[in-house]
C-alpha positions as a Python dict, from the first residue, in 0.01 Angstrom:
ca = {
    (1, 'I'): (0, 0, 0),
    (2, 'R'): (288, 241, 100),
    (3, 'D'): (447, 174, -245),
    (4, 'S'): (114, 230, -429),
    (5, 'R'): (-4, 527, -247),
    (6, 'A'): (-17, 753, -553),
    (7, 'E'): (-224, 492, -744),
    (8, 'I'): (-467, 450, -446),
    (9, 'V'): (-527, 818, -411),
    (10, 'D'): (-588, 856, -791),
    (11, 'A'): (-849, 556, -774),
    (12, 'L'): (-1026, 700, -467),
    (13, 'Y'): (-1028, 1062, -565),
    (14, 'P'): (-1324, 1051, -790),
    (15, 'I'): (-1524, 826, -552),
    (16, 'I'): (-1455, 1055, -264),
    (17, 'G'): (-1549, 1349, -459),
    (18, 'Q'): (-1887, 1198, -556),
    (19, 'I'): (-1950, 1104, -188),
    (20, 'V'): (-1876, 1471, -73),
    (21, 'M'): (-2093, 1618, -353),
    (22, 'K'): (-2372, 1383, -258),
    (23, 'A'): (-2345, 1480, 115),
    (24, 'V'): (-2337, 1853, 34),
    (25, 'T'): (-2638, 1817, -201),
    (26, 'E'): (-2833, 1638, 71),
    (27, 'A'): (-2743, 1882, 326),
    (28, 'I'): (-2874, 2181, 103),
    (29, 'R'): (-3189, 1989, 35),
    (30, 'D'): (-3242, 1931, 408),
    (31, 'L'): (-3172, 2301, 479),
    (32, 'A'): (-3429, 2405, 206),
    (33, 'R'): (-3691, 2174, 351),
    (34, 'T'): (-3632, 2319, 687),
    (35, 'I'): (-3670, 2678, 562),
    (36, 'D'): (-3974, 2586, 368),
    (37, 'E'): (-4128, 2425, 670),
    (38, 'R'): (-4061, 2718, 881),
    (39, 'V'): (-4201, 2967, 626),
    (40, 'H'): (-4520, 2768, 578),
    (41, 'T'): (-4589, 2695, 942),
    (42, 'A'): (-4492, 3035, 1079),
    (43, 'L'): (-4758, 3263, 1210),
    (44, 'D'): (-4850, 3564, 992),
    (45, 'F'): (-4718, 3782, 1274),
    (46, 'Q'): (-4370, 3621, 1262),
    (47, 'N'): (-4359, 3664, 886),
    (48, 'L'): (-4460, 4022, 926),
    (49, 'W'): (-4204, 4088, 1196),
    (50, 'R'): (-3933, 3937, 976),
    (51, 'R'): (-4014, 4176, 698),
    (52, 'V'): (-4014, 4472, 944),
    (53, 'K'): (-3671, 4353, 1089),
    (54, 'S'): (-3536, 4319, 731),
    (55, 'W'): (-3644, 4670, 652),
    (56, 'L'): (-3502, 4812, 978),
    (57, 'T'): (-3164, 4629, 948),
    (58, 'G'): (-3113, 4614, 576),
    (59, 'V'): (-3054, 4233, 613),
    (60, 'P'): (-3244, 4053, 327),
    (61, 'E'): (-3547, 3860, 447),
    (62, 'G'): (-3413, 3532, 310),
    (63, 'E'): (-3098, 3586, 529),
    (64, 'L'): (-3301, 3629, 834),
    (65, 'A'): (-3504, 3311, 751),
    (66, 'L'): (-3175, 3127, 699),
    (67, 'R'): (-3048, 3223, 1035),
    (68, 'E'): (-3365, 3125, 1205),
    (69, 'A'): (-3328, 2768, 1028),
    (70, 'L'): (-2974, 2754, 1161),
    (71, 'P'): (-3005, 2879, 1532),
    (72, 'F'): (-2678, 2957, 1700),
    (73, 'A'): (-2581, 2804, 2023),
    (74, 'V'): (-2253, 2747, 2218),
    (75, 'Q'): (-2227, 2375, 2296),
    (76, 'E'): (-1904, 2360, 2497),
    (77, 'I'): (-1623, 2603, 2614),
    (78, 'F'): (-1264, 2500, 2691),
    (79, 'L'): (-1048, 2743, 2883),
    (80, 'I'): (-683, 2625, 2843),
    (81, 'H'): (-347, 2751, 3000),
    (82, 'R'): (-133, 2875, 2710),
    (83, 'E'): (204, 2765, 2829),
    (84, 'S'): (125, 2423, 2962),
    (85, 'G'): (-177, 2328, 2756),
    (86, 'L'): (-362, 2221, 3073),
    (87, 'L'): (-743, 2253, 3077),
    (88, 'L'): (-839, 2510, 3336),
    (89, 'W'): (-1218, 2498, 3300),
    (90, 'H'): (-1475, 2315, 3081),
    (91, 'G'): (-1833, 2390, 3050),
    (92, 'S'): (-2104, 2215, 2849),
    (93, 'R'): (-2478, 2227, 2765),
    (94, 'D'): (-2474, 1856, 2783),
    (95, 'E'): (-2334, 1741, 3112),
    (96, 'T'): (-2372, 1376, 3013),
    (97, 'G'): (-2142, 1401, 2712),
    (98, 'E'): (-1901, 1122, 2643),
    (99, 'R'): (-1614, 1352, 2520),
    (100, 'D'): (-1305, 1366, 2734),
    (101, 'P'): (-1243, 1751, 2792),
    (102, 'D'): (-884, 1696, 2869),
    (103, 'L'): (-830, 1496, 2560),
    (104, 'V'): (-1000, 1771, 2339),
    (105, 'S'): (-793, 2046, 2511),
    (106, 'G'): (-477, 1856, 2424),
    (107, 'M'): (-587, 1811, 2063),
    (108, 'L'): (-650, 2183, 2038),
    (109, 'T'): (-312, 2268, 2178),
    (110, 'A'): (-157, 2037, 1940),
    (111, 'I'): (-324, 2186, 1643),
    (112, 'R'): (-243, 2535, 1768),
    (113, 'D'): (125, 2448, 1795),
    (114, 'F'): (130, 2292, 1448),
    (115, 'A'): (-32, 2603, 1298),
    (116, 'Q'): (229, 2824, 1473),
    (117, 'E'): (505, 2606, 1338),
    (118, 'V'): (368, 2632, 989),
    (119, 'M'): (333, 3007, 1016),
    (120, 'G'): (704, 3022, 1126),
    (121, 'G'): (614, 3132, 1474),
    (122, 'Q'): (529, 3486, 1355),
    (123, 'E'): (160, 3483, 1401),
    (124, 'E'): (103, 3242, 1690),
    (125, 'D'): (-258, 3352, 1723),
    (126, 'A'): (-349, 3339, 1345),
    (127, 'L'): (-552, 3010, 1400),
    (128, 'D'): (-878, 3161, 1534),
    (129, 'E'): (-1133, 2902, 1425),
    (130, 'L'): (-1171, 2538, 1325),
    (131, 'H'): (-1454, 2367, 1132),
    (132, 'F'): (-1532, 2010, 1269),
    (133, 'G'): (-1828, 1868, 1088),
    (134, 'P'): (-2136, 2075, 1161),
    (135, 'Q'): (-1959, 2252, 1451),
    (136, 'L'): (-1735, 2554, 1454),
    (137, 'I'): (-1460, 2602, 1713),
    (138, 'V'): (-1404, 2961, 1775),
    (139, 'M'): (-1089, 3048, 1950),
    (140, 'E'): (-953, 3366, 2130),
    (141, 'F'): (-619, 3432, 2300),
    (142, 'A'): (-503, 3634, 2592),
    (143, 'R'): (-168, 3657, 2767),
    (144, 'Y'): (-197, 3342, 2991),
    (145, 'T'): (-485, 3154, 2847),
    (146, 'Y'): (-693, 3095, 2546),
    (147, 'V'): (-1052, 2988, 2501),
    (148, 'A'): (-1220, 2770, 2251),
    (149, 'A'): (-1603, 2784, 2209),
    (150, 'V'): (-1761, 2490, 2024),
    (151, 'C'): (-2058, 2629, 1842),
    (152, 'R'): (-2349, 2519, 1610),
    (153, 'G'): (-2503, 2750, 1364),
    (154, 'V'): (-2390, 3091, 1237),
    (155, 'P'): (-2223, 3304, 1521),
    (156, 'P'): (-2378, 3647, 1542),
    (157, 'V'): (-2151, 3942, 1459),
    (158, 'H'): (-2087, 4038, 1821),
    (159, 'F'): (-2003, 3684, 1939),
    (160, 'R'): (-1628, 3687, 1890),
    (161, 'A'): (-1594, 4029, 2058),
    (162, 'E'): (-1793, 3905, 2352),
    (163, 'L'): (-1581, 3588, 2385),
    (164, 'R'): (-1267, 3798, 2380),
    (165, 'R'): (-1399, 4051, 2631),
    (166, 'R'): (-1482, 3772, 2873),
    (167, 'L'): (-1148, 3615, 2825),
    (168, 'Y'): (-957, 3934, 2892),
    (169, 'A'): (-1170, 3998, 3191),
    (170, 'F'): (-1087, 3653, 3336),
    (171, 'D'): (-728, 3691, 3274),
    (172, 'G'): (-736, 4020, 3449),
    (173, 'D'): (-928, 3891, 3756),
    (174, 'A'): (-710, 3575, 3792),
    (175, 'H'): (-388, 3754, 3696),
    (176, 'E'): (-184, 3650, 4018),
    (177, 'D'): (-296, 3285, 4015),
    (178, 'L'): (-227, 3262, 3626),
    (179, 'R'): (117, 3447, 3670),
    (180, 'Q'): (219, 3194, 3935),
    (181, 'F'): (36, 2891, 3797),
    (182, 'D'): (158, 2565, 3936),
    (183, 'G'): (-91, 2330, 3790),
    (184, 'N'): (-359, 2384, 4049),
    (185, 'V'): (-682, 2458, 3854),
    (186, 'Q'): (-916, 2454, 4157),
    (187, 'A'): (-859, 2819, 4241),
    (188, 'L'): (-952, 2914, 3883),
    (189, 'A'): (-1274, 2721, 3856),
    (190, 'Q'): (-1505, 2968, 4009),
    (191, 'P'): (-1395, 3277, 3831),
    (192, 'A'): (-1383, 3097, 3498),
    (193, 'S'): (-1742, 2970, 3546),
    (194, 'S'): (-1871, 3322, 3634),
    (195, 'H'): (-1715, 3458, 3319),
    (196, 'F'): (-1797, 3190, 3064),
    (197, 'Q'): (-2089, 2983, 3194),
    (198, 'P'): (-2341, 3261, 3083),
    (199, 'L'): (-2237, 3194, 2709),
    (200, 'L'): (-2376, 2841, 2736),
    (201, 'G'): (-2723, 2974, 2810),
    (202, 'E'): (-2738, 3205, 2517),
    (203, 'E'): (-2925, 3122, 2194),
}
């Protein structure tokens, strides 16, 4: 297999392309059905309000309908120590999730380090988002920490600024503990929760 890698890639390329195209087509059809269903089942008042909102904001009515069909929500938040890569705090909408937060934080740190190496170390914070299937991982960096928010849907315009504001506020409030960080995450749990937990309740 190792010796025939190029031939295998050439053989699989058109097959994979067809599979991806089919998946994209089905996703678009499902989205169209969702929008159609919302439009036909929505109350007249909701349709009227969307038209008014479109007129007031200048956003096309179709885009507003699309955003309603793809509601935004923060699913998980990972707060990570920049230097060590240790997970400082994790919050989730689904407390019964099977995903290992420490494993995910390690993966994110490895990806960040890889991106920094590719960039030549000149733009260490250039990697600010990752697409993982239907989910988007939005990342923001501060002096001692960085945060990764796992989201579904299209983030509103203000979301990244709000995530950054909360991260900077946390870094400021926990400055001494972070500056002398020795691996003890317990002291950081409460301030981290107070800053980031509210994002998990926003729609």
